[in-house]
Amino acid sequence: MKSLFHHEVICWCSFIAILLQHVSSVNLPNNETVPAVFVFGDSLVDPGNNNYVTTIVKCNFPPYGRDFQGGNPTGRFSNGVVPSDIIAEKFEVKKILPAYLDPNLQLHDLLTGVSFASGGAGYDPLTSKIMSVKSLSDQLEWFKEYKKKMEEAVGKKNMTLIISKSIYIVCIGSDDIANTYTQTPFRRVQYDIPAYTDFMASEASKFLQELYGEGGRRIGVFNIPVIGCVPSQRTLNGGIFRECSNTSNNAAKLFNNKLYLRMKKLERNYSDAKFVYLDCYNPFLEIIQNPSKYGFNETEKGCCGTGNIEVGILCNRFSINTCSNPSDYVFWDSYHPTEKAYYALSALVLDNKIKDFF
């Protein structure tokens, strides 16, 4: 890859000059430009990094990707695009945000942004260890590596400009509550839920400060969605009637409040940066409670298999009764929304917040 960068330095420096002048959107205020989008997080925004990680948390096989570019299972945990793609499109950078570890990436793919996310990761470092996936610390190391590649390719000045003007998205935390805390004993013996969500919020703040230290200035952070209402949580913790898990939802709300306060403090301490709190808990609850308003009629089970428990390797080509009409479903598998639900949710969460990044 090194020789590729050396051979293309001159033409890509010209490309960067054009990119920084002309990449803009009718939605962006004051003729602002966004040269790239970078995403950190978990399976909601992993476009295939886990394909190249030794873990069982994978989905690079059918029926995943059934509606993505002709039925291509890229490692996205859905039937189609995921929020990292939609965000890049909303900021009019590109329509598909690739995985950083994709060996087929070209220099222009890198220059306009990638996702470093790893499905199964969490704010809690233990969450990533349990699942053998890449933690936020690992993802930040990839970003540092990325910066070195960019400096080699386009020079330090252009690299610094790209980094300072780009959009950074963090979407993580659901697995800490849904998996590490509620499904394993390790943290419950150390923390009650208020203490655990304090720990999560502390880890979140630490990561955001590290991201700022690496040059991030336009940073958006999704809070944890209404995790207790995903099909698997209904099955595992919702009783005989598969109701939403109040325990998980209350933990999510508790963490979200703490995250909001931490981000407000960061914004006061780092006045040259934007820290944008992105609430997806309430919009997602709105979709689940009023599905017909958004064109859905199934909210309690996923499209794949029975829809009650299948996710990852349990959702595969042999899963019986996988639906033929995912656009009717909020959930693709027992944990992740469908492409249609991601589009609906992204519009509710992001459209009125884009201006706050500038």
Short mmCIF file of N, CA and C in Angstrom, two decimals, residues 84-241:
data_model
loop_
_atom_site.label_atom_id
_atom_site.label_comp_id
_atom_site.label_asym_id
_atom_site.label_seq_id
_atom_site.Cartn_x
_atom_site.Cartn_y
_atom_site.Cartn_z
N SER A 84 -24.04 4.12 9.43
CA SER A 84 -22.79 4.76 8.99
C SER A 84 -22.88 5.18 7.52
N ASP A 85 -23.52 4.34 6.69
CA ASP A 85 -23.71 4.69 5.29
C ASP A 85 -24.66 5.88 5.15
N ILE A 86 -25.76 5.82 5.89
CA ILE A 86 -26.78 6.86 5.78
C ILE A 86 -26.23 8.21 6.24
N ILE A 87 -25.41 8.19 7.29
CA ILE A 87 -24.82 9.43 7.79
C ILE A 87 -23.90 10.05 6.75
N ALA A 88 -23.04 9.21 6.13
CA ALA A 88 -22.15 9.72 5.09
C ALA A 88 -22.95 10.32 3.94
N GLU A 89 -24.08 9.72 3.62
CA GLU A 89 -24.94 10.23 2.56
C GLU A 89 -25.60 11.55 2.98
N LYS A 90 -26.04 11.64 4.22
CA LYS A 90 -26.71 12.85 4.70
C LYS A 90 -25.76 14.05 4.69
N PHE A 91 -24.48 13.80 4.94
CA PHE A 91 -23.51 14.88 4.86
C PHE A 91 -22.93 15.03 3.46
N GLU A 92 -23.54 14.31 2.52
CA GLU A 92 -23.21 14.36 1.09
C GLU A 92 -21.72 14.13 0.81
N VAL A 93 -21.14 13.20 1.56
CA VAL A 93 -19.75 12.81 1.33
C VAL A 93 -19.70 11.64 0.35
N LYS A 94 -20.46 10.58 0.65
CA LYS A 94 -20.59 9.45 -0.26
C LYS A 94 -21.75 8.58 0.23
N LYS A 95 -22.19 7.66 -0.60
CA LYS A 95 -23.39 6.88 -0.27
C LYS A 95 -23.09 5.64 0.56
N ILE A 96 -21.87 5.14 0.45
CA ILE A 96 -21.48 3.95 1.20
C ILE A 96 -20.20 4.26 1.96
N LEU A 97 -20.21 4.04 3.27
CA LEU A 97 -19.01 4.25 4.07
C LEU A 97 -18.34 2.89 4.30
N PRO A 98 -17.14 2.69 3.76
CA PRO A 98 -16.53 1.36 3.82
C PRO A 98 -15.91 1.05 5.17
N ALA A 99 -15.62 -0.22 5.37
CA ALA A 99 -14.90 -0.68 6.55
C ALA A 99 -13.42 -0.37 6.40
N TYR A 100 -12.80 0.12 7.45
CA TYR A 100 -11.39 0.46 7.41
C TYR A 100 -10.53 -0.75 7.04
N LEU A 101 -10.91 -1.94 7.49
CA LEU A 101 -10.09 -3.13 7.26
C LEU A 101 -10.31 -3.77 5.89
N ASP A 102 -11.22 -3.23 5.10
CA ASP A 102 -11.47 -3.79 3.76
C ASP A 102 -10.19 -3.71 2.93
N PRO A 103 -9.64 -4.87 2.50
CA PRO A 103 -8.38 -4.86 1.76
C PRO A 103 -8.49 -4.27 0.36
N ASN A 104 -9.71 -4.07 -0.11
CA ASN A 104 -9.91 -3.54 -1.46
C ASN A 104 -10.02 -2.02 -1.49
N LEU A 105 -9.86 -1.36 -0.36
CA LEU A 105 -9.98 0.10 -0.31
C LEU A 105 -8.93 0.77 -1.18
N GLN A 106 -9.36 1.78 -1.92
CA GLN A 106 -8.46 2.62 -2.69
C GLN A 106 -8.20 3.91 -1.89
N LEU A 107 -7.23 4.67 -2.33
CA LEU A 107 -6.87 5.88 -1.60
C LEU A 107 -8.05 6.85 -1.51
N HIS A 108 -8.81 6.99 -2.59
CA HIS A 108 -9.94 7.93 -2.55
C HIS A 108 -11.00 7.48 -1.55
N ASP A 109 -11.12 6.15 -1.34
CA ASP A 109 -12.05 5.65 -0.32
C ASP A 109 -11.60 6.10 1.06
N LEU A 110 -10.32 6.00 1.32
CA LEU A 110 -9.77 6.39 2.62
C LEU A 110 -9.90 7.89 2.85
N LEU A 111 -9.64 8.67 1.82
CA LEU A 111 -9.64 10.13 1.96
C LEU A 111 -10.99 10.68 2.37
N THR A 112 -12.06 10.04 1.94
CA THR A 112 -13.40 10.55 2.24
C THR A 112 -14.05 9.86 3.43
N GLY A 113 -13.29 9.03 4.13
CA GLY A 113 -13.77 8.49 5.39
C GLY A 113 -14.08 7.01 5.38
N VAL A 114 -14.03 6.44 6.57
CA VAL A 114 -14.27 5.01 6.77
C VAL A 114 -14.95 4.83 8.12
N SER A 115 -15.44 3.62 8.33
CA SER A 115 -15.92 3.22 9.65
C SER A 115 -14.89 2.32 10.30
N PHE A 116 -14.57 2.63 11.54
CA PHE A 116 -13.66 1.80 12.34
C PHE A 116 -14.43 0.87 13.26
N ALA A 117 -15.76 0.87 13.19
CA ALA A 117 -16.60 0.17 14.15
C ALA A 117 -16.42 -1.35 14.07
N SER A 118 -16.62 -1.98 15.22
CA SER A 118 -16.50 -3.43 15.32
C SER A 118 -17.71 -3.97 16.07
N GLY A 119 -18.51 -4.79 15.38
CA GLY A 119 -19.72 -5.34 15.99
C GLY A 119 -19.41 -6.08 17.28
N GLY A 120 -20.18 -5.78 18.34
CA GLY A 120 -19.98 -6.42 19.63
C GLY A 120 -19.17 -5.61 20.61
N ALA A 121 -18.66 -4.45 20.18
CA ALA A 121 -17.85 -3.60 21.05
C ALA A 121 -18.73 -2.79 21.99
N GLY A 122 -18.08 -2.20 23.02
CA GLY A 122 -18.81 -1.38 23.98
C GLY A 122 -17.92 -0.31 24.57
N TYR A 123 -18.53 0.57 25.35
CA TYR A 123 -17.72 1.51 26.13
C TYR A 123 -16.90 0.75 27.16
N ASP A 124 -17.50 -0.27 27.75
CA ASP A 124 -16.82 -1.13 28.71
C ASP A 124 -15.81 -2.00 27.96
N PRO A 125 -14.52 -1.89 28.28
CA PRO A 125 -13.52 -2.71 27.56
C PRO A 125 -13.80 -4.21 27.67
N LEU A 126 -14.44 -4.64 28.76
CA LEU A 126 -14.75 -6.06 28.93
C LEU A 126 -15.71 -6.57 27.86
N THR A 127 -16.61 -5.70 27.41
CA THR A 127 -17.59 -6.10 26.39
C THR A 127 -16.87 -6.59 25.13
N SER A 128 -15.86 -5.87 24.69
CA SER A 128 -15.10 -6.27 23.51
C SER A 128 -14.30 -7.54 23.75
N LYS A 129 -13.77 -7.69 24.97
CA LYS A 129 -12.99 -8.89 25.29
C LYS A 129 -13.87 -10.14 25.27
N ILE A 130 -15.06 -10.03 25.83
CA ILE A 130 -15.97 -11.18 25.86
C ILE A 130 -16.28 -11.66 24.45
N MET A 131 -16.47 -10.72 23.53
CA MET A 131 -16.86 -11.05 22.16
C MET A 131 -15.66 -11.21 21.22
N SER A 132 -14.45 -10.99 21.72
CA SER A 132 -13.23 -11.07 20.90
C SER A 132 -13.33 -10.14 19.69
N VAL A 133 -13.74 -8.89 19.95
CA VAL A 133 -13.84 -7.89 18.89
C VAL A 133 -12.95 -6.69 19.27
N LYS A 134 -12.97 -5.67 18.43
CA LYS A 134 -12.08 -4.54 18.61
C LYS A 134 -12.72 -3.44 19.46
N SER A 135 -12.04 -3.10 20.52
CA SER A 135 -12.54 -2.11 21.47
C SER A 135 -12.42 -0.70 20.90
N LEU A 136 -12.98 0.27 21.63
CA LEU A 136 -12.83 1.67 21.22
C LEU A 136 -11.36 2.07 21.20
N SER A 137 -10.58 1.54 22.12
CA SER A 137 -9.14 1.84 22.11
C SER A 137 -8.48 1.30 20.85
N ASP A 138 -8.87 0.09 20.46
CA ASP A 138 -8.35 -0.48 19.20
C ASP A 138 -8.76 0.38 18.01
N GLN A 139 -10.02 0.82 18.02
CA GLN A 139 -10.52 1.63 16.91
C GLN A 139 -9.79 2.97 16.83
N LEU A 140 -9.45 3.54 17.98
CA LEU A 140 -8.70 4.79 17.99
C LEU A 140 -7.28 4.57 17.46
N GLU A 141 -6.70 3.40 17.75
CA GLU A 141 -5.38 3.08 17.20
C GLU A 141 -5.44 2.98 15.68
N TRP A 142 -6.53 2.41 15.16
CA TRP A 142 -6.72 2.37 13.70
C TRP A 142 -6.79 3.78 13.14
N PHE A 143 -7.46 4.68 13.85
CA PHE A 143 -7.56 6.06 13.39
C PHE A 143 -6.19 6.72 13.35
N LYS A 144 -5.37 6.48 14.35
CA LYS A 144 -4.01 7.01 14.35
C LYS A 144 -3.21 6.47 13.16
N GLU A 145 -3.40 5.18 12.90
CA GLU A 145 -2.75 4.56 11.74
C GLU A 145 -3.24 5.20 10.45
N TYR A 146 -4.54 5.45 10.39
CA TYR A 146 -5.14 6.12 9.23
C TYR A 146 -4.49 7.48 9.00
N LYS A 147 -4.32 8.26 10.07
CA LYS A 147 -3.74 9.59 9.94
C LYS A 147 -2.32 9.53 9.36
N LYS A 148 -1.57 8.54 9.77
CA LYS A 148 -0.21 8.38 9.23
C LYS A 148 -0.26 8.09 7.74
N LYS A 149 -1.18 7.24 7.32
CA LYS A 149 -1.33 6.93 5.89
C LYS A 149 -1.71 8.18 5.11
N MET A 150 -2.61 8.98 5.69
CA MET A 150 -3.04 10.18 5.00
C MET A 150 -1.92 11.23 4.91
N GLU A 151 -1.16 11.35 5.98
CA GLU A 151 -0.04 12.30 5.95
C GLU A 151 0.96 11.91 4.87
N GLU A 152 1.21 10.62 4.75
CA GLU A 152 2.11 10.13 3.71
C GLU A 152 1.55 10.40 2.32
N ALA A 153 0.24 10.31 2.20
CA ALA A 153 -0.39 10.44 0.89
C ALA A 153 -0.56 11.88 0.44
N VAL A 154 -0.98 12.78 1.35
CA VAL A 154 -1.35 14.13 0.93
C VAL A 154 -0.62 15.23 1.68
N GLY A 155 0.28 14.84 2.58
CA GLY A 155 1.03 15.83 3.33
C GLY A 155 0.35 16.19 4.63
N LYS A 156 1.14 16.67 5.58
CA LYS A 156 0.62 16.94 6.92
C LYS A 156 -0.42 18.06 6.91
N LYS A 157 -0.21 19.10 6.13
CA LYS A 157 -1.14 20.23 6.11
C LYS A 157 -2.53 19.80 5.64
N ASN A 158 -2.57 19.08 4.51
CA ASN A 158 -3.87 18.61 4.00
C ASN A 158 -4.51 17.61 4.94
N MET A 159 -3.69 16.73 5.51
CA MET A 159 -4.22 15.74 6.44
C MET A 159 -4.86 16.45 7.64
N THR A 160 -4.18 17.43 8.18
CA THR A 160 -4.70 18.15 9.34
C THR A 160 -6.00 18.87 9.01
N LEU A 161 -6.08 19.41 7.79
CA LEU A 161 -7.30 20.09 7.36
C LEU A 161 -8.47 19.11 7.24
N ILE A 162 -8.19 17.95 6.64
CA ILE A 162 -9.23 16.92 6.52
C ILE A 162 -9.73 16.52 7.90
N ILE A 163 -8.80 16.24 8.80
CA ILE A 163 -9.15 15.77 10.13
C ILE A 163 -9.99 16.82 10.87
N SER A 164 -9.63 18.09 10.76
CA SER A 164 -10.32 19.13 11.52
C SER A 164 -11.72 19.42 11.00
N LYS A 165 -11.95 19.23 9.71
CA LYS A 165 -13.24 19.58 9.11
C LYS A 165 -14.19 18.39 8.98
N SER A 166 -13.71 17.19 9.26
CA SER A 166 -14.52 16.00 9.07
C SER A 166 -15.56 15.82 10.18
N ILE A 167 -16.51 14.95 9.91
CA ILE A 167 -17.54 14.59 10.88
C ILE A 167 -17.14 13.28 11.55
N TYR A 168 -17.29 13.24 12.87
CA TYR A 168 -16.99 12.04 13.66
C TYR A 168 -18.27 11.58 14.34
N ILE A 169 -18.57 10.30 14.19
CA ILE A 169 -19.78 9.73 14.79
C ILE A 169 -19.37 8.58 15.71
N VAL A 170 -19.96 8.58 16.91
CA VAL A 170 -19.76 7.48 17.86
C VAL A 170 -21.13 6.86 18.13
N CYS A 171 -21.22 5.55 17.92
CA CYS A 171 -22.49 4.84 18.12
C CYS A 171 -22.18 3.51 18.79
N ILE A 172 -22.36 3.44 20.10
CA ILE A 172 -21.92 2.28 20.87
C ILE A 172 -22.60 2.31 22.23
N GLY A 173 -22.58 1.19 22.94
CA GLY A 173 -23.10 1.15 24.30
C GLY A 173 -24.20 0.14 24.54
N SER A 174 -24.93 -0.21 23.49
CA SER A 174 -26.04 -1.16 23.66
C SER A 174 -25.58 -2.51 24.18
N ASP A 175 -24.42 -2.98 23.67
CA ASP A 175 -23.94 -4.31 24.06
C ASP A 175 -23.47 -4.33 25.50
N ASP A 176 -23.05 -3.20 26.04
CA ASP A 176 -22.66 -3.15 27.45
C ASP A 176 -23.84 -3.55 28.33
N ILE A 177 -25.01 -3.01 28.01
CA ILE A 177 -26.20 -3.29 28.81
C ILE A 177 -26.85 -4.61 28.43
N ALA A 178 -27.07 -4.82 27.13
CA ALA A 178 -27.82 -5.99 26.68
C ALA A 178 -27.03 -7.29 26.86
N ASN A 179 -25.73 -7.23 26.74
CA ASN A 179 -24.92 -8.45 26.81
C ASN A 179 -24.09 -8.51 28.09
N THR A 180 -23.14 -7.59 28.25
CA THR A 180 -22.19 -7.69 29.36
C THR A 180 -22.88 -7.61 30.72
N TYR A 181 -23.78 -6.64 30.90
CA TYR A 181 -24.37 -6.48 32.23
C TYR A 181 -25.50 -7.47 32.50
N THR A 182 -26.41 -7.62 31.55
CA THR A 182 -27.60 -8.43 31.85
C THR A 182 -27.39 -9.92 31.60
N GLN A 183 -26.43 -10.29 30.72
CA GLN A 183 -26.29 -11.69 30.34
C GLN A 183 -25.06 -12.39 30.93
N THR A 184 -24.16 -11.64 31.54
CA THR A 184 -22.99 -12.27 32.17
C THR A 184 -22.88 -11.77 33.62
N PRO A 185 -22.21 -12.54 34.48
CA PRO A 185 -22.14 -12.16 35.91
C PRO A 185 -21.00 -11.20 36.24
N PHE A 186 -20.09 -10.97 35.29
CA PHE A 186 -18.83 -10.32 35.63
C PHE A 186 -18.99 -8.92 36.22
N ARG A 187 -19.82 -8.10 35.61
CA ARG A 187 -19.97 -6.73 36.09
C ARG A 187 -21.01 -6.61 37.20
N ARG A 188 -21.98 -7.51 37.24
CA ARG A 188 -23.04 -7.40 38.26
C ARG A 188 -22.50 -7.60 39.66
N VAL A 189 -21.39 -8.35 39.81
CA VAL A 189 -20.81 -8.54 41.13
C VAL A 189 -20.02 -7.30 41.56
N GLN A 190 -19.66 -6.45 40.60
CA GLN A 190 -18.90 -5.24 40.89
C GLN A 190 -19.77 -4.00 41.02
N TYR A 191 -20.81 -3.93 40.19
CA TYR A 191 -21.59 -2.70 40.06
C TYR A 191 -23.09 -2.98 40.11
N ASP A 192 -23.84 -2.08 40.74
CA ASP A 192 -25.27 -2.04 40.46
C ASP A 192 -25.45 -1.18 39.20
N ILE A 193 -26.67 -1.05 38.72
CA ILE A 193 -26.88 -0.35 37.44
C ILE A 193 -26.46 1.12 37.50
N PRO A 194 -26.77 1.86 38.57
CA PRO A 194 -26.29 3.25 38.62
C PRO A 194 -24.76 3.34 38.56
N ALA A 195 -24.07 2.45 39.26
CA ALA A 195 -22.61 2.49 39.25
C ALA A 195 -22.05 2.07 37.89
N TYR A 196 -22.69 1.08 37.26
CA TYR A 196 -22.21 0.62 35.96
C TYR A 196 -22.40 1.70 34.90
N THR A 197 -23.52 2.38 34.94
CA THR A 197 -23.74 3.45 33.96
C THR A 197 -22.82 4.65 34.23
N ASP A 198 -22.44 4.85 35.49
CA ASP A 198 -21.40 5.85 35.79
C ASP A 198 -20.09 5.47 35.11
N PHE A 199 -19.73 4.19 35.24
CA PHE A 199 -18.50 3.68 34.63
C PHE A 199 -18.54 3.84 33.11
N MET A 200 -19.66 3.48 32.50
CA MET A 200 -19.82 3.63 31.05
C MET A 200 -19.67 5.09 30.62
N ALA A 201 -20.30 5.99 31.37
CA ALA A 201 -20.24 7.41 31.02
C ALA A 201 -18.82 7.94 31.16
N SER A 202 -18.10 7.45 32.16
CA SER A 202 -16.71 7.86 32.34
C SER A 202 -15.85 7.39 31.16
N GLU A 203 -16.07 6.15 30.73
CA GLU A 203 -15.34 5.62 29.58
C GLU A 203 -15.69 6.39 28.30
N ALA A 204 -16.95 6.76 28.15
CA ALA A 204 -17.38 7.53 26.99
C ALA A 204 -16.67 8.88 26.96
N SER A 205 -16.64 9.56 28.10
CA SER A 205 -16.00 10.87 28.17
C SER A 205 -14.51 10.77 27.88
N LYS A 206 -13.89 9.73 28.39
CA LYS A 206 -12.46 9.53 28.15
C LYS A 206 -12.18 9.33 26.66
N PHE A 207 -13.01 8.54 26.00
CA PHE A 207 -12.81 8.31 24.56
C PHE A 207 -13.01 9.60 23.77
N LEU A 208 -14.03 10.37 24.10
CA LEU A 208 -14.29 11.61 23.37
C LEU A 208 -13.14 12.60 23.54
N GLN A 209 -12.55 12.63 24.71
CA GLN A 209 -11.39 13.51 24.91
C GLN A 209 -10.19 13.03 24.11
N GLU A 210 -10.03 11.71 24.01
CA GLU A 210 -8.94 11.16 23.20
C GLU A 210 -9.16 11.47 21.72
N LEU A 211 -10.42 11.40 21.28
CA LEU A 211 -10.74 11.71 19.89
C LEU A 211 -10.46 13.19 19.60
N TYR A 212 -10.81 14.04 20.55
CA TYR A 212 -10.48 15.46 20.43
C TYR A 212 -8.96 15.63 20.34
N GLY A 213 -8.24 14.89 21.16
CA GLY A 213 -6.79 14.98 21.15
C GLY A 213 -6.17 14.57 19.83
N GLU A 214 -6.87 13.73 19.07
CA GLU A 214 -6.39 13.30 17.75
C GLU A 214 -6.87 14.23 16.63
N GLY A 215 -7.57 15.31 17.00
CA GLY A 215 -7.95 16.31 16.00
C GLY A 215 -9.42 16.41 15.68
N GLY A 216 -10.25 15.53 16.24
CA GLY A 216 -11.69 15.59 15.98
C GLY A 216 -12.32 16.83 16.56
N ARG A 217 -13.09 17.55 15.77
CA ARG A 217 -13.72 18.77 16.25
C ARG A 217 -15.23 18.79 16.02
N ARG A 218 -15.73 17.96 15.14
CA ARG A 218 -17.17 17.90 14.86
C ARG A 218 -17.65 16.50 15.21
N ILE A 219 -18.04 16.31 16.47
CA ILE A 219 -18.25 14.97 17.01
C ILE A 219 -19.71 14.78 17.42
N GLY A 220 -20.36 13.79 16.84
CA GLY A 220 -21.72 13.44 17.20
C GLY A 220 -21.75 12.09 17.90
N VAL A 221 -22.52 12.00 18.97
CA VAL A 221 -22.60 10.75 19.74
C VAL A 221 -24.05 10.32 19.88
N PHE A 222 -24.36 9.13 19.38
CA PHE A 222 -25.68 8.56 19.56
C PHE A 222 -25.82 8.04 20.99
N ASN A 223 -26.95 8.31 21.60
CA ASN A 223 -27.19 7.67 22.88
C ASN A 223 -27.64 6.21 22.63
N ILE A 224 -27.91 5.49 23.70
CA ILE A 224 -28.31 4.09 23.56
C ILE A 224 -29.80 4.04 23.22
N PRO A 225 -30.17 3.26 22.22
CA PRO A 225 -31.59 3.18 21.85
C PRO A 225 -32.41 2.42 22.88
N VAL A 226 -33.68 2.25 22.56
CA VAL A 226 -34.60 1.57 23.48
C VAL A 226 -34.31 0.06 23.41
N ILE A 227 -33.15 -0.30 23.99
CA ILE A 227 -32.57 -1.63 23.81
C ILE A 227 -33.46 -2.74 24.38
N GLY A 228 -34.25 -2.42 25.40
CA GLY A 228 -35.12 -3.43 25.99
C GLY A 228 -36.25 -3.89 25.11
N CYS A 229 -36.46 -3.18 23.99
CA CYS A 229 -37.56 -3.53 23.09
C CYS A 229 -37.10 -4.27 21.83
N VAL A 230 -35.81 -4.56 21.72
CA VAL A 230 -35.38 -5.36 20.57
C VAL A 230 -35.86 -6.79 20.81
N PRO A 231 -36.12 -7.55 19.73
CA PRO A 231 -36.73 -8.88 19.90
C PRO A 231 -35.99 -9.81 20.84
N SER A 232 -34.66 -9.84 20.79
CA SER A 232 -33.93 -10.77 21.65
C SER A 232 -34.10 -10.42 23.12
N GLN A 233 -34.15 -9.12 23.43
CA GLN A 233 -34.35 -8.72 24.82
C GLN A 233 -35.77 -9.03 25.30
N ARG A 234 -36.73 -8.90 24.39
CA ARG A 234 -38.09 -9.32 24.72
C ARG A 234 -38.12 -10.81 25.06
N THR A 235 -37.42 -11.61 24.24
CA THR A 235 -37.41 -13.06 24.42
C THR A 235 -36.71 -13.45 25.72
N LEU A 236 -35.56 -12.84 25.98
CA LEU A 236 -34.75 -13.24 27.13
C LEU A 236 -35.24 -12.65 28.44
N ASN A 237 -35.76 -11.43 28.40
CA ASN A 237 -36.06 -10.72 29.64
C ASN A 237 -37.47 -10.16 29.73
N GLY A 238 -38.32 -10.45 28.72
CA GLY A 238 -39.64 -9.83 28.68
C GLY A 238 -40.78 -10.68 29.19
N GLY A 239 -40.46 -11.84 29.78
CA GLY A 239 -41.51 -12.69 30.33
C GLY A 239 -42.29 -13.43 29.26
N ILE A 240 -43.33 -14.10 29.68
CA ILE A 240 -44.11 -14.96 28.79
C ILE A 240 -44.77 -14.18 27.65
N PHE A 241 -45.06 -12.92 27.88
CA PHE A 241 -45.71 -12.10 26.85
C PHE A 241 -44.70 -11.31 26.00
#
